[in-house]
PDB file of C-alpha atoms in Angstrom:
ATOM      1  CA  MET T 276     -57.387 -53.289 -17.971  1.00 78.00           C
ATOM      2  CA  PRO T 277     -58.896 -52.060 -15.230  1.00 89.00           C
ATOM      3  CA  ARG T 278     -62.902 -50.698 -14.739  1.00 91.00           C
ATOM      4  CA  GLN T 279     -64.445 -50.024 -12.129  1.00 93.00           C
ATOM      5  CA  LYS T 280     -68.728 -48.902 -11.822  1.00 92.00           C
ATOM      6  CA  PHE T 281     -69.815 -46.764 -10.348  1.00 91.00           C
ATOM      7  CA  GLU T 282     -74.029 -46.928  -9.725  1.00 91.00           C
ATOM      8  CA  ILE T 283     -76.919 -44.400  -9.873  1.00 91.00           C
ATOM      9  CA  HIS T 284     -80.007 -44.338  -7.880  1.00 86.00           C
ATOM     10  CA  ASP T 285     -82.121 -41.712  -9.540  1.00 89.00           C
ATOM     11  CA  ALA T 286     -81.964 -39.706 -12.630  1.00 90.00           C
ATOM     12  CA  GLU T 287     -81.574 -35.835 -10.242  1.00 91.00           C
ATOM     13  CA  THR T 288     -78.569 -37.597  -8.934  1.00 91.00           C
ATOM     14  CA  ALA T 289     -77.182 -38.454 -12.458  1.00 92.00           C
ATOM     15  CA  ARG T 290     -78.127 -34.995 -13.934  1.00 92.00           C
ATOM     16  CA  ALA T 291     -75.725 -32.761 -11.170  1.00 93.00           C
ATOM     17  CA  LEU T 292     -73.120 -35.909 -11.378  1.00 94.00           C
ATOM     18  CA  TYR T 293     -72.624 -36.409 -14.965  1.00 94.00           C
ATOM     19  CA  GLY T 294     -73.584 -31.913 -16.165  1.00 93.00           C
ATOM     20  CA  GLU T 295     -75.048 -30.516 -19.241  1.00 92.00           C
ATOM     21  CA  GLN T 296     -74.228 -32.649 -21.453  1.00 91.00           C
ATOM     22  CA  ASP T 297     -72.314 -35.009 -19.897  1.00 93.00           C
ATOM     23  CA  SER T 298     -69.916 -31.932 -19.551  1.00 94.00           C
ATOM     24  CA  HIS T 299     -68.495 -33.246 -16.547  1.00 96.00           C
ATOM     25  CA  LEU T 300     -67.793 -36.556 -17.594  1.00 95.00           C
ATOM     26  CA  ARG T 301     -66.130 -35.360 -20.533  1.00 95.00           C
ATOM     27  CA  LEU T 302     -63.568 -33.253 -18.584  1.00 95.00           C
ATOM     28  CA  LEU T 303     -62.752 -36.227 -15.876  1.00 95.00           C
ATOM     29  CA  ARG T 304     -62.688 -38.656 -18.851  1.00 95.00           C
ATOM     30  CA  ASP T 305     -60.472 -36.034 -20.290  1.00 95.00           C
ATOM     31  CA  ALA T 306     -58.469 -35.192 -16.775  1.00 94.00           C
ATOM     32  CA  PHE T 307     -57.031 -38.632 -16.787  1.00 94.00           C
ATOM     33  CA  ASP T 308     -56.598 -39.859 -20.711  1.00 94.00           C
ATOM     34  CA  VAL T 309     -59.443 -43.674 -19.161  1.00 95.00           C
ATOM     35  CA  ARG T 310     -62.191 -44.289 -21.043  1.00 95.00           C
ATOM     36  CA  VAL T 311     -65.962 -43.294 -19.128  1.00 95.00           C
ATOM     37  CA  VAL T 312     -68.925 -45.207 -19.714  1.00 93.00           C
ATOM     38  CA  ALA T 313     -72.763 -43.267 -18.867  1.00 91.00           C
ATOM     39  CA  ARG T 314     -76.183 -44.823 -18.253  1.00 88.00           C
ATOM     40  CA  GLU T 315     -79.049 -43.791 -16.565  1.00 84.00           C
ATOM     41  CA  ASP T 316     -77.449 -45.492 -13.727  1.00 89.00           C
ATOM     42  CA  ALA T 317     -74.845 -46.317 -13.497  1.00 91.00           C
ATOM     43  CA  VAL T 318     -71.233 -44.308 -14.440  1.00 94.00           C
ATOM     44  CA  SER T 319     -67.444 -46.593 -15.407  1.00 93.00           C
ATOM     45  CA  ILE T 320     -64.718 -45.695 -15.745  1.00 95.00           C
ATOM     46  CA  GLU T 321     -62.078 -47.493 -17.977  1.00 94.00           C
ATOM     47  CA  GLY T 322     -58.101 -47.470 -17.774  1.00 91.00           C
ATOM     48  CA  ALA T 323     -54.222 -47.631 -17.218  1.00 90.00           C
ATOM     49  CA  ASP T 324     -53.096 -48.850 -13.377  1.00 87.00           C
ATOM     50  CA  SER T 325     -52.261 -45.616 -12.345  1.00 88.00           C
ATOM     51  CA  PRO T 326     -54.906 -42.909 -14.276  1.00 91.00           C
ATOM     52  CA  PHE T 327     -57.303 -45.789 -13.542  1.00 93.00           C
ATOM     53  CA  ARG T 328     -57.098 -45.141 -10.143  1.00 91.00           C
ATOM     54  CA  ASP T 329     -56.561 -41.142  -9.884  1.00 92.00           C
ATOM     55  CA  ALA T 330     -60.702 -41.079 -12.101  1.00 93.00           C
ATOM     56  CA  VAL T 331     -61.733 -43.508  -9.882  1.00 92.00           C
ATOM     57  CA  ARG T 332     -60.735 -41.184  -6.507  1.00 89.00           C
ATOM     58  CA  ALA T 333     -62.109 -37.728  -9.141  1.00 91.00           C
ATOM     59  CA  LEU T 334     -65.362 -39.147  -9.379  1.00 92.00           C
ATOM     60  CA  ASP T 335     -66.256 -40.671  -6.259  1.00 88.00           C
ATOM     61  CA  LEU T 336     -65.478 -37.912  -4.733  1.00 86.00           C
ATOM     62  CA  MET T 337     -67.724 -36.025  -7.463  1.00 89.00           C
ATOM     63  CA  LEU T 338     -70.676 -38.358  -6.694  1.00 88.00           C
ATOM     64  CA  ARG T 339     -70.120 -37.555  -2.443  1.00 82.00           C
ATOM     65  CA  ARG T 340     -70.870 -33.515  -3.363  1.00 79.00           C
ATOM     66  CA  VAL T 341     -74.026 -34.588  -5.622  1.00 85.00           C
ATOM     67  CA  GLU T 342     -75.329 -36.149  -2.718  1.00 79.00           C
ATOM     68  CA  GLU T 343     -74.169 -33.989  -0.475  1.00 70.00           C
ATOM     69  CA  SER T 344     -75.994 -31.061  -1.631  1.00 68.00           C
ATOM     70  CA  HIS T 345     -78.100 -32.120  -4.381  1.00 76.00           C
ATOM     71  CA  LYS T 346     -75.824 -30.734  -7.168  1.00 81.00           C
ATOM     72  CA  LEU T 347     -72.185 -30.003  -8.516  1.00 85.00           C
ATOM     73  CA  ARG T 348     -71.539 -26.545 -10.752  1.00 84.00           C
ATOM     74  CA  LEU T 349     -68.831 -27.113 -13.841  1.00 85.00           C
ATOM     75  CA  TYR T 350     -66.467 -24.879 -11.153  1.00 79.00           C
ATOM     76  CA  GLU T 351     -66.617 -27.702  -8.556  1.00 80.00           C
ATOM     77  CA  VAL T 352     -65.708 -30.145 -10.838  1.00 88.00           C
ATOM     78  CA  GLU T 353     -62.269 -28.569 -11.809  1.00 86.00           C
ATOM     79  CA  ASP T 354     -61.813 -27.590  -8.356  1.00 79.00           C
ATOM     80  CA  ILE T 355     -61.505 -31.954  -7.877  1.00 84.00           C
ATOM     81  CA  LEU T 356     -59.816 -32.428 -10.449  1.00 88.00           C
ATOM     82  CA  GLU T 357     -57.086 -30.741  -9.884  1.00 82.00           C
ATOM     83  CA  ALA T 358     -56.615 -31.705  -6.140  1.00 78.00           C
ATOM     84  CA  VAL T 359     -56.674 -34.735  -7.243  1.00 85.00           C
ATOM     85  CA  ILE T 360     -54.231 -34.544 -10.004  1.00 85.00           C
ATOM     86  CA  ARG T 361     -52.111 -32.497  -7.640  1.00 77.00           C
ATOM     87  CA  ASP T 362     -52.290 -35.429  -4.787  1.00 74.00           C
ATOM     88  CA  PRO T 363     -53.427 -38.316  -5.902  1.00 70.00           C
ATOM     89  CA  LYS T 364     -53.947 -39.240  -2.661  1.00 70.00           C
ATOM     90  CA  PHE T 365     -55.818 -36.536  -1.495  1.00 65.00           C
ATOM     91  CA  GLN T 366     -58.845 -36.541   0.453  1.00 63.00           C
ATOM     92  CA  ASP T 367     -62.519 -34.715   0.704  1.00 58.00           C
ATOM     93  CA  GLU T 368     -62.942 -35.225   4.560  1.00 58.00           C
ATOM     94  CA  ILE T 369     -63.252 -32.112   5.899  1.00 62.00           C
ATOM     95  CA  ARG T 370     -66.409 -29.384   4.759  1.00 66.00           C
ATOM     96  CA  VAL T 371     -67.503 -25.818   5.398  1.00 71.00           C
ATOM     97  CA  ASP T 372     -70.857 -25.482   4.678  1.00 67.00           C
ATOM     98  CA  VAL T 373     -71.396 -21.872   4.799  1.00 70.00           C
ATOM     99  CA  ARG T 374     -74.419 -21.521   2.923  1.00 63.00           C
ATOM    100  CA  GLY T 375     -77.464 -24.557   3.303  1.00 60.00           C
ATOM    101  CA  GLY T 376     -75.815 -26.878   1.181  1.00 58.00           C
ATOM    102  CA  SER T 377     -73.080 -24.240  -0.699  1.00 63.00           C
ATOM    103  CA  TYR T 378     -70.106 -26.202   0.363  1.00 67.00           C
ATOM    104  CA  VAL T 379     -66.929 -24.594   0.165  1.00 75.00           C
ATOM    105  CA  THR T 380     -63.593 -27.511   0.021  1.00 74.00           C
ATOM    106  CA  PRO T 381     -60.436 -27.688   0.551  1.00 80.00           C
ATOM    107  CA  ARG T 382     -58.030 -27.810  -2.479  1.00 76.00           C
ATOM    108  CA  THR T 383     -54.991 -29.108  -1.257  1.00 80.00           C
ATOM    109  CA  GLN T 384     -53.423 -31.580   1.371  1.00 82.00           C
ATOM    110  CA  GLY T 385     -52.144 -28.560   2.592  1.00 88.00           C
ATOM    111  CA  GLN T 386     -55.746 -26.219   2.843  1.00 89.00           C
ATOM    112  CA  ALA T 387     -57.391 -30.077   4.245  1.00 87.00           C
ATOM    113  CA  ARG T 388     -54.527 -29.687   7.097  1.00 90.00           C
ATOM    114  CA  TYR T 389     -55.651 -25.751   7.870  1.00 94.00           C
ATOM    115  CA  LEU T 390     -59.605 -26.516   7.384  1.00 93.00           C
ATOM    116  CA  ARG T 391     -58.299 -29.251  10.702  1.00 92.00           C
ATOM    117  CA  SER T 392     -56.098 -26.836  13.016  1.00 95.00           C
ATOM    118  CA  ILE T 393     -59.419 -24.571  12.660  1.00 95.00           C
ATOM    119  CA  ARG T 394     -61.596 -27.467  14.195  1.00 92.00           C
ATOM    120  CA  ASP T 395     -58.983 -28.652  16.661  1.00 94.00           C
ATOM    121  CA  HIS T 396     -57.843 -25.404  17.955  1.00 96.00           C
ATOM    122  CA  ASP T 397     -59.292 -21.970  20.110  1.00 96.00           C
ATOM    123  CA  ILE T 398     -56.048 -19.683  18.183  1.00 97.00           C
ATOM    124  CA  VAL T 399     -55.238 -20.584  14.448  1.00 98.00           C
ATOM    125  CA  PHE T 400     -51.947 -19.010  12.785  1.00 98.00           C
ATOM    126  CA  ALA T 401     -52.184 -19.817   9.004  1.00 97.00           C
ATOM    127  CA  ILE T 402     -48.559 -18.459   7.514  1.00 97.00           C
ATOM    128  CA  GLY T 403     -47.766 -18.866   3.236  1.00 94.00           C
ATOM    129  CA  PRO T 404     -47.836 -17.965   0.121  1.00 91.00           C
ATOM    130  CA  ALA T 405     -50.428 -15.164  -1.462  1.00 85.00           C
ATOM    131  CA  GLY T 406     -53.291 -17.464  -3.501  1.00 85.00           C
ATOM    132  CA  THR T 407     -53.646 -20.378  -0.568  1.00 90.00           C
ATOM    133  CA  GLY T 408     -56.697 -19.627   0.705  1.00 89.00           C
ATOM    134  CA  LYS T 409     -55.469 -18.742   4.560  1.00 93.00           C
ATOM    135  CA  THR T 410     -58.364 -15.375   4.865  1.00 90.00           C
ATOM    136  CA  TYR T 411     -60.701 -17.328   2.687  1.00 89.00           C
ATOM    137  CA  LEU T 412     -60.395 -20.655   3.938  1.00 91.00           C
ATOM    138  CA  ALA T 413     -60.827 -18.810   7.415  1.00 93.00           C
ATOM    139  CA  VAL T 414     -64.262 -16.455   6.804  1.00 91.00           C
ATOM    140  CA  ALA T 415     -65.748 -19.624   5.410  1.00 89.00           C
ATOM    141  CA  THR T 416     -65.514 -21.474   8.646  1.00 92.00           C
ATOM    142  CA  ALA T 417     -65.976 -18.129  10.526  1.00 92.00           C
ATOM    143  CA  LEU T 418     -70.038 -17.732   7.838  1.00 90.00           C
ATOM    144  CA  ALA T 419     -70.644 -21.944   8.996  1.00 88.00           C
ATOM    145  CA  ALA T 420     -69.960 -21.861  12.406  1.00 90.00           C
ATOM    146  CA  LEU T 421     -72.696 -18.485  12.265  1.00 89.00           C
ATOM    147  CA  ARG T 422     -75.057 -20.809  11.192  1.00 86.00           C
ATOM    148  CA  ALA T 423     -74.647 -23.442  13.156  1.00 87.00           C
ATOM    149  CA  GLY T 424     -75.157 -21.117  15.826  1.00 91.00           C
ATOM    150  CA  GLU T 425     -71.769 -22.308  16.944  1.00 92.00           C
ATOM    151  CA  LEU T 426     -70.980 -18.627  17.491  1.00 92.00           C
ATOM    152  CA  LYS T 427     -73.048 -15.102  17.819  1.00 94.00           C
ATOM    153  CA  LYS T 428     -70.400 -13.261  15.616  1.00 95.00           C
ATOM    154  CA  ILE T 429     -68.090 -12.379  12.836  1.00 94.00           C
ATOM    155  CA  VAL T 430     -65.427 -10.086  13.112  1.00 94.00           C
ATOM    156  CA  LEU T 431     -62.465  -9.935  10.364  1.00 91.00           C
ATOM    157  CA  ALA T 432     -59.897  -7.211  11.532  1.00 91.00           C
ATOM    158  CA  ARG T 433     -56.828  -6.041   9.171  1.00 87.00           C
ATOM    159  CA  PRO T 434     -53.933  -3.759   9.546  1.00 87.00           C
ATOM    160  CA  ALA T 435     -54.444  -0.678   8.159  1.00 74.00           C
ATOM    161  CA  VAL T 436     -50.708  -0.407   7.592  1.00 63.00           C
ATOM    162  CA  GLU T 437     -50.326   1.781   4.390  1.00 52.00           C
ATOM    163  CA  ALA T 438     -52.554   4.574   6.287  1.00 43.00           C
ATOM    164  CA  GLY T 439     -50.755   5.145   8.985  1.00 46.00           C
ATOM    165  CA  GLU T 440     -51.571   8.249  11.281  1.00 41.00           C
ATOM    166  CA  ARG T 441     -53.296   9.343   7.913  1.00 49.00           C
ATOM    167  CA  LEU T 442     -56.607   7.918   8.789  1.00 52.00           C
ATOM    168  CA  GLY T 443     -58.040  11.723  10.056  1.00 52.00           C
ATOM    169  CA  PHE T 444     -57.016  13.474   7.189  1.00 49.00           C
ATOM    170  CA  LEU T 445     -59.338  10.857   4.285  1.00 50.00           C
ATOM    171  CA  PRO T 446     -62.637  11.994   3.130  1.00 54.00           C
ATOM    172  CA  GLY T 447     -65.793  10.294   5.043  1.00 57.00           C
ATOM    173  CA  ASP T 448     -66.378   8.616   7.806  1.00 57.00           C
ATOM    174  CA  LEU T 449     -64.844   6.437   9.235  1.00 56.00           C
ATOM    175  CA  ARG T 450     -66.057   3.244   6.303  1.00 58.00           C
ATOM    176  CA  GLU T 451     -65.675   5.075   3.344  1.00 60.00           C
ATOM    177  CA  LYS T 452     -61.858   5.620   5.093  1.00 56.00           C
ATOM    178  CA  VAL T 453     -60.520   2.417   5.616  1.00 57.00           C
ATOM    179  CA  SER T 454     -62.885   0.710   2.962  1.00 62.00           C
ATOM    180  CA  PRO T 455     -60.013   0.076   0.811  1.00 64.00           C
ATOM    181  CA  TYR T 456     -57.277  -1.287   3.179  1.00 60.00           C
ATOM    182  CA  LEU T 457     -60.425  -4.149   3.984  1.00 67.00           C
ATOM    183  CA  ARG T 458     -61.310  -5.468   0.531  1.00 73.00           C
ATOM    184  CA  PRO T 459     -60.164  -7.920   0.437  1.00 72.00           C
ATOM    185  CA  LEU T 460     -62.513  -9.717   3.662  1.00 76.00           C
ATOM    186  CA  TYR T 461     -65.948  -8.106   2.178  1.00 78.00           C
ATOM    187  CA  ASP T 462     -65.144  -9.298  -1.688  1.00 81.00           C
ATOM    188  CA  ALA T 463     -64.571 -13.110   0.180  1.00 80.00           C
ATOM    189  CA  LEU T 464     -67.919 -12.535   2.185  1.00 82.00           C
ATOM    190  CA  ASN T 465     -69.265 -11.425  -0.965  1.00 80.00           C
ATOM    191  CA  ASP T 466     -68.325 -14.788  -3.297  1.00 79.00           C
ATOM    192  CA  MET T 467     -70.468 -16.520  -0.342  1.00 81.00           C
ATOM    193  CA  LEU T 468     -73.095 -15.435  -0.114  1.00 81.00           C
ATOM    194  CA  ASP T 469     -75.358 -12.453  -1.523  1.00 82.00           C
ATOM    195  CA  PHE T 470     -74.294  -9.280  -1.076  1.00 84.00           C
ATOM    196  CA  ALA T 471     -78.380  -8.049   0.394  1.00 88.00           C
ATOM    197  CA  GLN T 472     -77.148 -10.604   3.324  1.00 87.00           C
ATOM    198  CA  VAL T 473     -73.919  -9.694   4.111  1.00 86.00           C
ATOM    199  CA  GLN T 474     -75.528  -6.148   4.443  1.00 88.00           C
ATOM    200  CA  LYS T 475     -78.143  -7.115   6.408  1.00 91.00           C
ATOM    201  CA  LEU T 476     -75.726  -9.164   9.098  1.00 89.00           C
ATOM    202  CA  MET T 477     -73.776  -5.738   8.868  1.00 88.00           C
ATOM    203  CA  GLU T 478     -76.180  -3.763   9.259  1.00 91.00           C
ATOM    204  CA  ARG T 479     -77.764  -6.209  12.421  1.00 93.00           C
ATOM    205  CA  ASP T 480     -73.326  -5.720  13.350  1.00 92.00           C
ATOM    206  CA  VAL T 481     -73.784  -9.509  13.538  1.00 93.00           C
ATOM    207  CA  ILE T 482     -70.524  -9.585  11.005  1.00 91.00           C
ATOM    208  CA  GLU T 483     -68.330  -6.304  11.644  1.00 90.00           C
ATOM    209  CA  VAL T 484     -64.868  -5.675   9.176  1.00 86.00           C
ATOM    210  CA  VAL T 485     -62.877  -3.201  11.251  1.00 85.00           C
ATOM    211  CA  PRO T 486     -59.156  -2.151  10.955  1.00 85.00           C
ATOM    212  CA  LEU T 487     -56.949  -3.595  13.108  1.00 89.00           C
ATOM    213  CA  ALA T 488     -56.771  -0.311  16.026  1.00 83.00           C
ATOM    214  CA  PHE T 489     -59.743  -0.057  16.266  1.00 84.00           C
ATOM    215  CA  MET T 490     -59.716  -3.281  18.369  1.00 88.00           C
ATOM    216  CA  ARG T 491     -58.316  -2.345  21.318  1.00 88.00           C
ATOM    217  CA  GLY T 492     -59.963  -1.641  24.846  1.00 89.00           C
ATOM    218  CA  ARG T 493     -62.304  -4.085  23.762  1.00 90.00           C
ATOM    219  CA  THR T 494     -63.481  -8.213  24.830  1.00 91.00           C
ATOM    220  CA  LEU T 495     -64.899 -10.695  22.797  1.00 93.00           C
ATOM    221  CA  ASN T 496     -67.356 -13.114  23.732  1.00 95.00           C
ATOM    222  CA  ARG T 497     -68.983 -15.689  21.490  1.00 96.00           C
ATOM    223  CA  SER T 498     -66.991 -14.561  18.812  1.00 96.00           C
ATOM    224  CA  PHE T 499     -64.896 -16.001  15.553  1.00 96.00           C
ATOM    225  CA  VAL T 500     -62.905 -12.930  15.040  1.00 96.00           C
ATOM    226  CA  ILE T 501     -60.045 -13.227  12.177  1.00 95.00           C
ATOM    227  CA  LEU T 502     -57.005 -10.954  11.888  1.00 95.00           C
ATOM    228  CA  ASP T 503     -56.056 -10.745   8.169  1.00 92.00           C
ATOM    229  CA  GLU T 504     -52.822  -9.558   7.158  1.00 92.00           C
ATOM    230  CA  ALA T 505     -50.460 -10.008  10.879  1.00 95.00           C
ATOM    231  CA  GLN T 506     -47.246 -10.137   9.457  1.00 95.00           C
ATOM    232  CA  ASN T 507     -48.541  -5.979   8.256  1.00 92.00           C
ATOM    233  CA  SER T 508     -49.065  -5.900  12.565  1.00 94.00           C
ATOM    234  CA  THR T 509     -46.809  -5.048  14.683  1.00 93.00           C
ATOM    235  CA  VAL T 510     -46.344  -6.757  18.192  1.00 96.00           C
ATOM    236  CA  GLY T 511     -47.415  -4.131  20.130  1.00 95.00           C
ATOM    237  CA  GLN T 512     -50.802  -4.731  17.421  1.00 94.00           C
ATOM    238  CA  MET T 513     -50.714  -8.348  18.218  1.00 96.00           C
ATOM    239  CA  ARG T 514     -51.098  -8.614  20.931  1.00 96.00           C
ATOM    240  CA  MET T 515     -53.972  -6.871  22.143  1.00 95.00           C
ATOM    241  CA  PHE T 516     -55.647  -8.678  19.299  1.00 95.00           C
ATOM    242  CA  LEU T 517     -55.055 -11.846  20.308  1.00 96.00           C
ATOM    243  CA  THR T 518     -55.818 -10.445  24.335  1.00 94.00           C
ATOM    244  CA  ARG T 519     -59.343  -9.746  22.418  1.00 93.00           C
ATOM    245  CA  LEU T 520     -59.959 -12.580  22.765  1.00 94.00           C
ATOM    246  CA  GLY T 521     -63.093 -13.778  25.150  1.00 94.00           C
ATOM    247  CA  ALA T 522     -64.929 -16.571  26.282  1.00 94.00           C
ATOM    248  CA  GLY T 523     -66.011 -19.662  23.980  1.00 94.00           C
ATOM    249  CA  SER T 524     -64.069 -17.225  21.511  1.00 96.00           C
ATOM    250  CA  LYS T 525     -62.031 -18.627  18.324  1.00 96.00           C
ATOM    251  CA  GLY T 526     -59.670 -16.663  16.732  1.00 97.00           C
ATOM    252  CA  VAL T 527     -57.532 -17.081  13.027  1.00 97.00           C
ATOM    253  CA  ILE T 528     -54.588 -14.847  11.777  1.00 98.00           C
ATOM    254  CA  THR T 529     -53.895 -15.560   8.360  1.00 96.00           C
ATOM    255  CA  GLY T 530     -50.578 -13.854   7.135  1.00 95.00           C
ATOM    256  CA  ASP T 531     -46.876 -13.977   4.627  1.00 94.00           C
ATOM    257  CA  VAL T 532     -44.388 -13.641   6.678  1.00 92.00           C
ATOM    258  CA  THR T 533     -42.584 -12.521   2.773  1.00 88.00           C
ATOM    259  CA  GLN T 534     -44.612  -9.487   1.983  1.00 87.00           C
ATOM    260  CA  THR T 535     -44.341  -7.557   5.584  1.00 88.00           C
ATOM    261  CA  ASP T 536     -44.875  -3.005   4.281  1.00 85.00           C
ATOM    262  CA  LEU T 537     -43.689  -2.710   8.512  1.00 88.00           C
ATOM    263  CA  PRO T 538     -40.999   0.095   8.450  1.00 87.00           C
ATOM    264  CA  LYS T 539     -37.509  -1.151   7.667  1.00 86.00           C
ATOM    265  CA  GLY T 540     -36.262  -2.590  10.467  1.00 88.00           C
ATOM    266  CA  GLN T 541     -39.876  -2.988  12.965  1.00 92.00           C
ATOM    267  CA  LEU T 542     -40.269  -6.650  14.167  1.00 95.00           C
ATOM    268  CA  SER T 543     -43.708  -7.810  12.465  1.00 95.00           C
ATOM    269  CA  GLY T 544     -46.082  -9.011  15.114  1.00 96.00           C
ATOM    270  CA  LEU T 545     -46.761 -12.599  13.223  1.00 96.00           C
ATOM    271  CA  VAL T 546     -42.517 -13.235  13.126  1.00 96.00           C
ATOM    272  CA  HIS T 547     -42.570 -12.641  16.939  1.00 96.00           C
ATOM    273  CA  ALA T 548     -45.586 -14.298  17.543  1.00 96.00           C
ATOM    274  CA  GLU T 549     -44.496 -17.613  15.660  1.00 95.00           C
ATOM    275  CA  ARG T 550     -41.578 -18.036  17.730  1.00 95.00           C
ATOM    276  CA  ILE T 551     -43.139 -16.730  21.269  1.00 96.00           C
ATOM    277  CA  LEU T 552     -46.221 -18.949  21.027  1.00 96.00           C
ATOM    278  CA  LYS T 553     -45.655 -22.438  19.387  1.00 91.00           C
ATOM    279  CA  GLY T 554     -45.938 -24.729  21.375  1.00 89.00           C
ATOM    280  CA  ILE T 555     -48.655 -23.684  23.971  1.00 94.00           C
ATOM    281  CA  LYS T 556     -51.747 -26.301  23.428  1.00 94.00           C
ATOM    282  CA  GLY T 557     -54.590 -24.575  21.806  1.00 93.00           C
ATOM    283  CA  ILE T 558     -52.754 -22.907  20.018  1.00 97.00           C
ATOM    284  CA  GLY T 559     -52.134 -24.407  16.283  1.00 97.00           C
ATOM    285  CA  PHE T 560     -49.701 -23.236  13.545  1.00 97.00           C
ATOM    286  CA  VAL T 561     -50.629 -24.872   9.810  1.00 96.00           C
ATOM    287  CA  ARG T 562     -47.635 -23.526   7.128  1.00 95.00           C
ATOM    288  CA  LEU T 563     -49.347 -23.377   3.887  1.00 94.00           C
ATOM    289  CA  GLU T 564     -46.562 -23.988   0.722  1.00 89.00           C
ATOM    290  CA  ARG T 565     -46.333 -23.097  -2.792  1.00 83.00           C
ATOM    291  CA  SER T 566     -48.051 -26.630  -3.906  1.00 79.00           C
ATOM    292  CA  ASP T 567     -51.553 -24.843  -2.020  1.00 82.00           C
ATOM    293  CA  ILE T 568     -51.506 -21.783  -4.474  1.00 80.00           C
ATOM    294  CA  VAL T 569     -55.253 -22.113  -6.147  1.00 71.00           C
ATOM    295  CA  ARG T 570     -55.819 -18.811  -7.813  1.00 59.00           C
ATOM    296  CA  HIS T 571     -54.574 -18.273 -11.587  1.00 60.00           C
ATOM    297  CA  LYS T 572     -51.829 -21.178 -12.367  1.00 60.00           C
ATOM    298  CA  LEU T 573     -49.651 -18.804 -12.632  1.00 69.00           C
ATOM    299  CA  VAL T 574     -49.471 -17.348  -8.960  1.00 66.00           C
ATOM    300  CA  GLU T 575     -46.832 -19.535  -7.743  1.00 66.00           C
ATOM    301  CA  ASP T 576     -44.767 -19.748 -10.674  1.00 76.00           C
ATOM    302  CA  ILE T 577     -44.866 -15.523 -10.366  1.00 80.00           C
ATOM    303  CA  VAL T 578     -44.293 -16.456  -6.458  1.00 72.00           C
ATOM    304  CA  GLU T 579     -40.870 -18.976  -6.769  1.00 76.00           C
ATOM    305  CA  ALA T 580     -39.433 -16.476  -9.575  1.00 85.00           C
ATOM    306  CA  TYR T 581     -39.919 -13.662  -6.276  1.00 83.00           C
ATOM    307  CA  GLU T 582     -38.245 -16.590  -4.021  1.00 77.00           C
ATOM    308  CA  LYS T 583     -35.733 -17.347  -5.666  1.00 81.00           C
ATOM    309  CA  ASP T 584     -34.938 -13.319  -7.104  1.00 82.00           C
ATOM    310  CA  ASP T 585     -35.263 -12.902  -3.071  1.00 77.00           C
ATOM    311  CA  ALA T 586     -32.180 -16.075  -2.055  1.00 76.00           C
ATOM    312  CA  ALA T 587     -30.409 -14.518  -4.633  1.00 76.00           C
ATOM    313  CA  ARG T 588     -30.126 -10.673  -3.127  1.00 72.00           C
ATOM    314  CA  GLU T 589     -29.327 -12.210  -0.076  1.00 67.00           C
ATOM    315  CA  SER T 590     -26.605 -14.035  -1.218  1.00 67.00           C
ATOM    316  CA  TRP T 591     -25.127 -10.655  -2.821  1.00 67.00           C
ATOM    317  CA  ASP T 592     -25.925  -8.575   0.792  1.00 59.00           C
TER     318      ASP T 592
END
């Protein structure tokens, strides 16, 4: 039966890696049904061939996370174990430092491919179902670029399709009128930064959250610009958004072409852009699948059920 030993060089690393009362190691043991023996200066894994290899890969990723950030949270361990279970060849070779050692990492190969595309292209389109991390990873990458001084501003935009021309009739100022439509973007920001930090950056206009329609006429230099729910943009709005990017800027466009809320018969700007822009150097397209869903485990089953129903309806028409 194969066995591998991991050397632990100091007590602080051991505490972070093992977890409170060895909780992290118990999770590892139970996930792969292997034997895990912990000492002050080493951890040993022993088990059958396939589970053993997966457990070794997972522990290696856990140890790398500790060595980089000097801490390892329980949910991070769960993320690593789930990623390796989903895909034993998963390589956690790309990560995003959003706040001084607080990392956001891909949990699937599709997400890793998405992050690499953002790194390698000036404009990236991410298309896939709900729960695949399209918006979350884009916001994390934008915060990391801002923190590194690569860019000076983050702009998050979203179509307010449901509001249409009724915005003017809603009570309150502009922020109050559009806030319900922009809530998912605020949620992503607040999940990575303290509320006070988000408010301070917004007050200084370093982070801006706006409805898509209010971006007309602007030129954004050295900015990280994200368009969320892009399937609800019209062809004209998509063209307008893409031409806002100025010198040194990066754009990420996310959406799910199966959840368009545009009036029946109106072509989605995201669908149109994918058709005409593929192949242009500097523009990347990433397709995320059901296997990349990282929300509640039932979400993947729900997406699959709706896809099957859609296919059945199309066959009836």
